[in-house]
Amino acid sequence: MSPTKQRTAWAFLAPVTVYLALFYAFPLYRNLDLSLRDYTVRSFVQGDAPFTGLANYRKVLTDPTFAPALLHTAVFTTVSLVFQYAIGLALAVFFDQNFRLSATLRALFLVPWLLPLIVSASTWSWMLNSESGIVNAALHALGLGQVNWLTSPSWSLTSVIIANIWIGVPFNLVVLHSGLQSIPASLYEAAAIDGANAWQRFWRVTFPLLRPVSAITLLLGLIYTLKVFDIIWIMTKGGPADSSTTFATWSYQLGFGNLLPAFGPGAAVGNLLVVAALVFGLVYVRAQRKQALS
């Protein structure tokens, strides 16, 4: 490559490199530095926090909130992903029929995805309100008792999961529907000629060919769901009694939710989320490489 072409290539790479350095590398470095030092409000401003090594991580791992927050994060992420993907796939297959008003209805399903999270979470808070919520009003009309969706430790996690599923379904619908569009119609015709019914065509043609799209959909959904904060904080603030606290809300509570903020432990919890997302990302890359080699 000639020097002119090399300079041109670097010129095109420069904006991306600067962007990644400023908005990804530097924040990650600062978060790692926060987790390895004993920061207070004064030392955060003056920058003279003493180095404590892994003390903040030990403090987090031995904290009584760690085990419940880990469980809630796992349940919140797993249940959200399963239902978002299943409902999104069902809707994608449904809208793949290209019936009348299909495009219009599909566009309407995008509304939850396009709304600001604060609007969606506030709407769900109103709907699930124990006294004046429309959901309890519907249950009352059916002769069922009142459910304290947001104020009961037994229901708070379920409530935020329901809201998160509603918000995430449109993303799965859009991506999976685009994947369905790339499957040749001739494969379905060949399967029909061989005597396969609609259910068999789905499991033997549609689902296997959607695996690459499904994998990236689930990975992106996993990374997003791990760091969900807005929905939980607006609806329950992680309560009551930490019954809906996840790593994302716990990190915020440690760093900003107290009069005496614990910046170091809060950053440590945030880094645990980063590591979890990185691990799943590496697993996905490894699986893709194996699939490509096979």
mmCIF file of C-alpha atoms in Angstrom:
data_model
loop_
_atom_site.group_PDB
_atom_site.id
_atom_site.type_symbol
_atom_site.label_atom_id
_atom_site.label_comp_id
_atom_site.label_asym_id
_atom_site.label_seq_id
_atom_site.Cartn_x
_atom_site.Cartn_y
_atom_site.Cartn_z
ATOM 1 C CA MET A 1 0.000 0.000 0.000
ATOM 2 C CA SER A 2 1.342 3.403 -0.970
ATOM 3 C CA PRO A 3 1.986 6.106 1.679
ATOM 4 C CA THR A 4 -0.892 8.162 0.276
ATOM 5 C CA LYS A 5 -3.337 5.288 0.664
ATOM 6 C CA GLN A 6 -2.037 4.594 4.177
ATOM 7 C CA ARG A 7 -2.605 8.209 5.193
ATOM 8 C CA THR A 8 -6.073 8.091 3.659
ATOM 9 C CA ALA A 9 -6.894 4.924 5.572
ATOM 10 C CA TRP A 10 -5.699 6.432 8.861
ATOM 11 C CA ALA A 11 -7.685 9.578 8.134
ATOM 12 C CA PHE A 12 -10.856 7.501 7.861
ATOM 13 C CA LEU A 13 -9.988 5.538 11.011
ATOM 14 C CA ALA A 14 -9.120 8.605 13.083
ATOM 15 C CA PRO A 15 -12.705 9.728 13.924
ATOM 16 C CA VAL A 16 -13.687 6.216 15.006
ATOM 17 C CA THR A 17 -10.486 5.807 17.029
ATOM 18 C CA VAL A 18 -10.997 9.141 18.806
ATOM 19 C CA TYR A 19 -14.641 8.302 19.497
ATOM 20 C CA LEU A 20 -13.804 4.878 20.953
ATOM 21 C CA ALA A 21 -10.986 6.326 23.049
ATOM 22 C CA LEU A 22 -13.068 9.165 24.483
ATOM 23 C CA PHE A 23 -16.384 7.424 25.043
ATOM 24 C CA TYR A 24 -15.358 3.800 25.673
ATOM 25 C CA ALA A 25 -11.724 3.337 26.629
ATOM 26 C CA PHE A 26 -11.410 6.349 28.940
ATOM 27 C CA PRO A 27 -14.686 5.733 30.855
ATOM 28 C CA LEU A 28 -13.699 2.071 31.326
ATOM 29 C CA TYR A 29 -10.279 3.127 32.589
ATOM 30 C CA ARG A 30 -11.819 5.658 34.993
ATOM 31 C CA ASN A 31 -14.312 3.090 36.275
ATOM 32 C CA LEU A 32 -11.503 0.590 36.850
ATOM 33 C CA ASP A 33 -9.487 3.253 38.663
ATOM 34 C CA LEU A 34 -12.507 4.105 40.841
ATOM 35 C CA SER A 35 -12.921 0.466 41.819
ATOM 36 C CA LEU A 36 -9.275 0.152 42.895
ATOM 37 C CA ARG A 37 -9.164 3.230 45.136
ATOM 38 C CA ASP A 38 -10.879 4.533 48.251
ATOM 39 C CA TYR A 39 -12.705 7.512 46.811
ATOM 40 C CA THR A 40 -14.660 9.992 48.898
ATOM 41 C CA VAL A 41 -16.363 13.181 47.725
ATOM 42 C CA ARG A 42 -13.263 15.185 48.648
ATOM 43 C CA SER A 43 -10.763 12.813 47.080
ATOM 44 C CA PHE A 44 -12.980 12.480 43.994
ATOM 45 C CA VAL A 45 -12.628 16.228 43.426
ATOM 46 C CA GLN A 46 -8.976 16.530 44.427
ATOM 47 C CA GLY A 47 -7.854 13.224 42.905
ATOM 48 C CA ASP A 48 -5.772 11.971 45.850
ATOM 49 C CA ALA A 49 -7.674 8.769 46.687
ATOM 50 C CA PRO A 50 -5.432 6.040 48.168
ATOM 51 C CA PHE A 51 -4.924 2.822 46.212
ATOM 52 C CA THR A 52 -6.703 -0.114 47.903
ATOM 53 C CA GLY A 53 -6.338 -2.878 45.307
ATOM 54 C CA LEU A 54 -9.187 -5.385 45.344
ATOM 55 C CA ALA A 55 -10.611 -4.205 48.677
ATOM 56 C CA ASN A 56 -13.717 -2.754 47.030
ATOM 57 C CA TYR A 57 -14.378 -6.017 45.215
ATOM 58 C CA ARG A 58 -14.027 -7.984 48.457
ATOM 59 C CA LYS A 59 -16.405 -5.554 50.119
ATOM 60 C CA VAL A 60 -18.961 -6.028 47.360
ATOM 61 C CA LEU A 61 -18.671 -9.827 47.285
ATOM 62 C CA THR A 62 -19.186 -10.079 51.058
ATOM 63 C CA ASP A 63 -22.018 -7.563 51.175
ATOM 64 C CA PRO A 64 -25.421 -9.098 52.133
ATOM 65 C CA THR A 65 -26.946 -7.420 49.063
ATOM 66 C CA PHE A 66 -24.633 -9.240 46.634
ATOM 67 C CA ALA A 67 -26.389 -12.636 46.542
ATOM 68 C CA PRO A 68 -29.953 -11.246 46.150
ATOM 69 C CA ALA A 69 -28.769 -8.711 43.543
ATOM 70 C CA LEU A 70 -27.004 -11.488 41.594
ATOM 71 C CA LEU A 71 -30.129 -13.670 41.701
ATOM 72 C CA HIS A 72 -32.402 -10.811 40.679
ATOM 73 C CA THR A 73 -30.066 -9.855 37.829
ATOM 74 C CA ALA A 74 -30.003 -13.447 36.568
ATOM 75 C CA VAL A 75 -33.779 -13.886 36.825
ATOM 76 C CA PHE A 76 -34.524 -10.465 35.322
ATOM 77 C CA THR A 77 -32.166 -11.072 32.397
ATOM 78 C CA THR A 78 -33.114 -14.691 31.681
ATOM 79 C CA VAL A 79 -36.892 -14.313 31.899
ATOM 80 C CA SER A 80 -36.840 -11.072 29.898
ATOM 81 C CA LEU A 81 -34.732 -12.616 27.120
ATOM 82 C CA VAL A 82 -36.821 -15.790 26.881
ATOM 83 C CA PHE A 83 -40.159 -13.982 26.607
ATOM 84 C CA GLN A 84 -38.861 -11.144 24.428
ATOM 85 C CA TYR A 85 -37.417 -13.637 21.972
ATOM 86 C CA ALA A 86 -40.409 -16.025 22.015
ATOM 87 C CA ILE A 87 -42.998 -13.269 21.576
ATOM 88 C CA GLY A 88 -40.851 -11.426 19.033
ATOM 89 C CA LEU A 89 -40.370 -14.608 16.995
ATOM 90 C CA ALA A 90 -44.084 -15.434 17.094
ATOM 91 C CA LEU A 91 -44.957 -11.933 15.896
ATOM 92 C CA ALA A 92 -42.250 -12.027 13.217
ATOM 93 C CA VAL A 93 -43.660 -15.267 11.813
ATOM 94 C CA PHE A 94 -47.173 -13.826 12.014
ATOM 95 C CA PHE A 95 -46.260 -10.636 10.143
ATOM 96 C CA ASP A 96 -44.242 -12.614 7.590
ATOM 97 C CA GLN A 97 -47.582 -13.637 6.054
ATOM 98 C CA ASN A 98 -47.786 -10.157 4.445
ATOM 99 C CA PHE A 99 -51.522 -9.848 4.949
ATOM 100 C CA ARG A 100 -53.469 -6.615 4.589
ATOM 101 C CA LEU A 101 -52.392 -3.925 7.090
ATOM 102 C CA SER A 102 -49.378 -6.070 8.028
ATOM 103 C CA ALA A 103 -46.933 -3.188 7.619
ATOM 104 C CA THR A 104 -49.172 -0.795 9.581
ATOM 105 C CA LEU A 105 -49.600 -3.159 12.521
ATOM 106 C CA ARG A 106 -45.897 -3.955 12.512
ATOM 107 C CA ALA A 107 -45.121 -0.244 12.693
ATOM 108 C CA LEU A 108 -47.483 0.142 15.666
ATOM 109 C CA PHE A 109 -45.589 -2.579 17.512
ATOM 110 C CA LEU A 110 -42.500 -0.381 17.305
ATOM 111 C CA VAL A 111 -44.050 2.278 19.546
ATOM 112 C CA PRO A 112 -42.792 0.770 22.856
ATOM 113 C CA TRP A 113 -39.274 0.659 21.414
ATOM 114 C CA LEU A 114 -39.397 4.267 20.207
ATOM 115 C CA LEU A 115 -40.770 5.777 23.414
ATOM 116 C CA PRO A 116 -38.265 7.200 25.933
ATOM 117 C CA LEU A 117 -37.703 4.720 28.751
ATOM 118 C CA ILE A 118 -38.837 7.241 31.348
ATOM 119 C CA VAL A 119 -42.207 7.487 29.581
ATOM 120 C CA SER A 120 -42.603 3.707 29.289
ATOM 121 C CA ALA A 121 -41.605 3.082 32.913
ATOM 122 C CA SER A 122 -43.860 5.871 34.202
ATOM 123 C CA THR A 123 -46.767 4.460 32.191
ATOM 124 C CA TRP A 124 -46.260 1.002 33.660
ATOM 125 C CA SER A 125 -45.992 2.505 37.155
ATOM 126 C CA TRP A 126 -49.404 4.090 36.660
ATOM 127 C CA MET A 127 -50.917 0.931 35.166
ATOM 128 C CA LEU A 128 -49.637 -1.249 38.028
ATOM 129 C CA ASN A 129 -50.527 1.181 40.805
ATOM 130 C CA SER A 130 -52.191 -0.728 43.639
ATOM 131 C CA GLU A 131 -55.024 1.746 44.179
ATOM 132 C CA SER A 132 -55.690 3.437 40.831
ATOM 133 C CA GLY A 133 -53.948 1.209 38.268
ATOM 134 C CA ILE A 134 -55.825 -0.104 35.273
ATOM 135 C CA VAL A 135 -54.431 -3.623 35.772
ATOM 136 C CA ASN A 136 -55.935 -3.961 39.253
ATOM 137 C CA ALA A 137 -59.152 -2.431 37.944
ATOM 138 C CA ALA A 138 -59.301 -5.192 35.321
ATOM 139 C CA LEU A 139 -58.587 -7.843 37.969
ATOM 140 C CA HIS A 140 -61.349 -6.407 40.146
ATOM 141 C CA ALA A 141 -63.766 -6.558 37.201
ATOM 142 C CA LEU A 142 -62.909 -10.245 36.836
ATOM 143 C CA GLY A 143 -63.619 -10.844 40.521
ATOM 144 C CA LEU A 144 -59.972 -11.199 41.503
ATOM 145 C CA GLY A 145 -58.257 -9.567 44.442
ATOM 146 C CA GLN A 146 -55.917 -6.596 44.434
ATOM 147 C CA VAL A 147 -52.236 -7.201 43.705
ATOM 148 C CA ASN A 148 -49.610 -4.864 45.139
ATOM 149 C CA TRP A 149 -47.469 -4.992 42.022
ATOM 150 C CA LEU A 150 -44.904 -2.359 42.990
ATOM 151 C CA THR A 151 -45.048 -2.395 46.784
ATOM 152 C CA SER A 152 -44.975 -6.114 47.523
ATOM 153 C CA PRO A 153 -41.611 -7.933 47.711
ATOM 154 C CA SER A 154 -43.295 -10.916 46.072
ATOM 155 C CA TRP A 155 -44.412 -8.972 42.988
ATOM 156 C CA SER A 156 -41.967 -6.096 42.442
ATOM 157 C CA LEU A 157 -39.459 -8.098 40.390
ATOM 158 C CA THR A 158 -42.252 -9.606 38.309
ATOM 159 C CA SER A 159 -43.601 -6.113 37.606
ATOM 160 C CA VAL A 160 -40.333 -4.734 36.239
ATOM 161 C CA ILE A 161 -39.807 -7.909 34.196
ATOM 162 C CA ILE A 162 -43.231 -7.474 32.561
ATOM 163 C CA ALA A 163 -42.438 -3.868 31.678
ATOM 164 C CA ASN A 164 -39.015 -4.791 30.292
ATOM 165 C CA ILE A 165 -40.478 -7.586 28.156
ATOM 166 C CA TRP A 166 -43.005 -5.143 26.680
ATOM 167 C CA ILE A 167 -40.230 -2.702 25.817
ATOM 168 C CA GLY A 168 -37.899 -5.327 24.318
ATOM 169 C CA VAL A 169 -40.339 -7.273 22.113
ATOM 170 C CA PRO A 170 -40.303 -4.749 19.214
ATOM 171 C CA PHE A 171 -36.507 -5.039 18.833
ATOM 172 C CA ASN A 172 -36.749 -8.818 18.574
ATOM 173 C CA LEU A 173 -39.659 -8.479 16.149
ATOM 174 C CA VAL A 174 -37.743 -6.164 13.805
ATOM 175 C CA VAL A 175 -34.509 -8.167 13.747
ATOM 176 C CA LEU A 176 -36.141 -11.587 13.469
ATOM 177 C CA HIS A 177 -38.558 -10.373 10.797
ATOM 178 C CA SER A 178 -35.612 -9.146 8.729
ATOM 179 C CA GLY A 179 -34.034 -12.579 9.174
ATOM 180 C CA LEU A 180 -37.186 -14.257 7.922
ATOM 181 C CA GLN A 181 -37.130 -12.093 4.806
ATOM 182 C CA SER A 182 -33.736 -13.528 3.869
ATOM 183 C CA ILE A 183 -34.950 -17.155 3.830
ATOM 184 C CA PRO A 184 -35.664 -18.233 0.220
ATOM 185 C CA ALA A 185 -39.292 -19.107 -0.470
ATOM 186 C CA SER A 186 -38.096 -22.073 -2.556
ATOM 187 C CA LEU A 187 -37.063 -23.891 0.638
ATOM 188 C CA TYR A 188 -40.610 -23.724 1.970
ATOM 189 C CA GLU A 189 -41.964 -24.889 -1.362
ATOM 190 C CA ALA A 190 -39.589 -27.850 -1.377
ATOM 191 C CA ALA A 191 -40.551 -28.742 2.196
ATOM 192 C CA ALA A 192 -44.256 -28.529 1.329
ATOM 193 C CA ILE A 193 -43.724 -30.820 -1.664
ATOM 194 C CA ASP A 194 -42.025 -33.323 0.665
ATOM 195 C CA GLY A 195 -45.166 -33.317 2.803
ATOM 196 C CA ALA A 196 -44.045 -31.085 5.687
ATOM 197 C CA ASN A 197 -46.846 -29.233 7.461
ATOM 198 C CA ALA A 198 -46.569 -25.655 8.758
ATOM 199 C CA TRP A 199 -45.191 -26.719 12.160
ATOM 200 C CA GLN A 200 -42.578 -28.991 10.575
ATOM 201 C CA ARG A 201 -41.544 -26.264 8.129
ATOM 202 C CA PHE A 202 -41.002 -23.893 11.046
ATOM 203 C CA TRP A 203 -38.817 -26.279 13.081
ATOM 204 C CA ARG A 204 -36.896 -27.789 10.145
ATOM 205 C CA VAL A 205 -36.512 -24.754 7.883
ATOM 206 C CA THR A 206 -37.282 -21.462 9.606
ATOM 207 C CA PHE A 207 -35.796 -21.996 13.042
ATOM 208 C CA PRO A 208 -32.449 -23.530 11.926
ATOM 209 C CA LEU A 209 -31.879 -20.828 9.300
ATOM 210 C CA LEU A 210 -32.663 -18.128 11.861
ATOM 211 C CA ARG A 211 -29.942 -19.295 14.253
ATOM 212 C CA PRO A 212 -27.330 -16.666 13.240
ATOM 213 C CA VAL A 213 -29.895 -13.870 13.523
ATOM 214 C CA SER A 214 -31.255 -15.348 16.752
ATOM 215 C CA ALA A 215 -27.767 -15.485 18.247
ATOM 216 C CA ILE A 216 -26.998 -11.822 17.632
ATOM 217 C CA THR A 217 -30.511 -10.843 18.783
ATOM 218 C CA LEU A 218 -30.085 -12.693 22.071
ATOM 219 C CA LEU A 219 -26.562 -11.356 22.573
ATOM 220 C CA LEU A 220 -27.601 -7.737 22.052
ATOM 221 C CA GLY A 221 -30.651 -8.304 24.231
ATOM 222 C CA LEU A 222 -28.461 -9.814 26.944
ATOM 223 C CA ILE A 223 -26.047 -6.889 26.966
ATOM 224 C CA TYR A 224 -28.910 -4.403 27.054
ATOM 225 C CA THR A 225 -30.876 -6.238 29.752
ATOM 226 C CA LEU A 226 -27.869 -6.642 32.040
ATOM 227 C CA LYS A 227 -27.545 -2.875 32.304
ATOM 228 C CA VAL A 228 -31.246 -1.958 32.526
ATOM 229 C CA PHE A 229 -31.560 0.728 35.170
ATOM 230 C CA ASP A 230 -34.206 3.260 34.142
ATOM 231 C CA ILE A 231 -37.193 0.909 34.218
ATOM 232 C CA ILE A 232 -36.402 -0.606 37.605
ATOM 233 C CA TRP A 233 -35.447 2.663 39.262
ATOM 234 C CA ILE A 234 -38.529 4.551 38.082
ATOM 235 C CA MET A 235 -40.947 1.751 38.942
ATOM 236 C CA THR A 236 -39.587 0.370 42.241
ATOM 237 C CA LYS A 237 -36.179 1.971 42.975
ATOM 238 C CA GLY A 238 -34.965 -1.577 43.590
ATOM 239 C CA GLY A 239 -37.394 -2.122 46.445
ATOM 240 C CA PRO A 240 -39.239 -2.798 48.496
ATOM 241 C CA ALA A 241 -36.560 -4.240 50.785
ATOM 242 C CA ASP A 242 -34.201 -4.755 47.801
ATOM 243 C CA SER A 243 -36.655 -7.257 46.299
ATOM 244 C CA SER A 244 -36.052 -5.914 42.780
ATOM 245 C CA THR A 245 -32.457 -4.735 43.188
ATOM 246 C CA THR A 246 -30.132 -5.750 40.355
ATOM 247 C CA PHE A 247 -26.449 -5.004 39.826
ATOM 248 C CA ALA A 248 -27.355 -1.930 37.772
ATOM 249 C CA THR A 249 -29.537 -0.355 40.458
ATOM 250 C CA TRP A 250 -27.205 -1.460 43.248
ATOM 251 C CA SER A 251 -24.260 0.214 41.528
ATOM 252 C CA TYR A 252 -26.239 3.448 41.303
ATOM 253 C CA GLN A 253 -27.362 3.221 44.917
ATOM 254 C CA LEU A 254 -23.791 2.769 46.102
ATOM 255 C CA GLY A 255 -22.374 5.583 44.031
ATOM 256 C CA PHE A 256 -25.147 8.163 44.043
ATOM 257 C CA GLY A 257 -28.052 7.000 46.212
ATOM 258 C CA ASN A 258 -26.587 7.838 49.626
ATOM 259 C CA LEU A 259 -25.497 10.957 51.461
ATOM 260 C CA LEU A 260 -22.058 9.343 51.783
ATOM 261 C CA PRO A 261 -21.495 7.795 48.343
ATOM 262 C CA ALA A 262 -19.359 4.680 48.015
ATOM 263 C CA PHE A 263 -17.776 5.384 44.636
ATOM 264 C CA GLY A 264 -15.319 2.488 44.802
ATOM 265 C CA PRO A 265 -17.810 -0.326 45.551
ATOM 266 C CA GLY A 266 -20.297 1.192 43.086
ATOM 267 C CA ALA A 267 -17.658 1.118 40.348
ATOM 268 C CA ALA A 268 -16.756 -2.456 41.319
ATOM 269 C CA VAL A 269 -20.357 -3.595 40.828
ATOM 270 C CA GLY A 270 -20.418 -1.816 37.466
ATOM 271 C CA ASN A 271 -17.251 -3.607 36.429
ATOM 272 C CA LEU A 272 -18.827 -6.956 37.312
ATOM 273 C CA LEU A 273 -21.542 -6.159 34.765
ATOM 274 C CA VAL A 274 -18.899 -5.237 32.184
ATOM 275 C CA VAL A 275 -17.099 -8.537 32.773
ATOM 276 C CA ALA A 276 -20.357 -10.500 32.474
ATOM 277 C CA ALA A 277 -21.190 -8.816 29.155
ATOM 278 C CA LEU A 278 -17.626 -9.402 27.922
ATOM 279 C CA VAL A 279 -17.751 -13.096 28.819
ATOM 280 C CA PHE A 280 -21.001 -13.637 26.941
ATOM 281 C CA GLY A 281 -19.624 -11.670 23.999
ATOM 282 C CA LEU A 282 -16.537 -13.890 23.849
ATOM 283 C CA VAL A 283 -18.705 -17.004 24.065
ATOM 284 C CA TYR A 284 -20.716 -15.724 21.095
ATOM 285 C CA VAL A 285 -17.561 -14.987 19.052
ATOM 286 C CA ARG A 286 -16.177 -18.441 19.844
ATOM 287 C CA ALA A 287 -19.442 -20.104 18.851
ATOM 288 C CA GLN A 288 -19.517 -18.160 15.594
ATOM 289 C CA ARG A 289 -15.964 -19.223 14.787
ATOM 290 C CA LYS A 290 -16.797 -22.876 15.428
ATOM 291 C CA GLN A 291 -19.860 -22.596 13.219
ATOM 292 C CA ALA A 292 -17.836 -20.986 10.436
ATOM 293 C CA LEU A 293 -15.183 -23.713 10.611
ATOM 294 C CA SER A 294 -17.778 -26.466 10.567
#
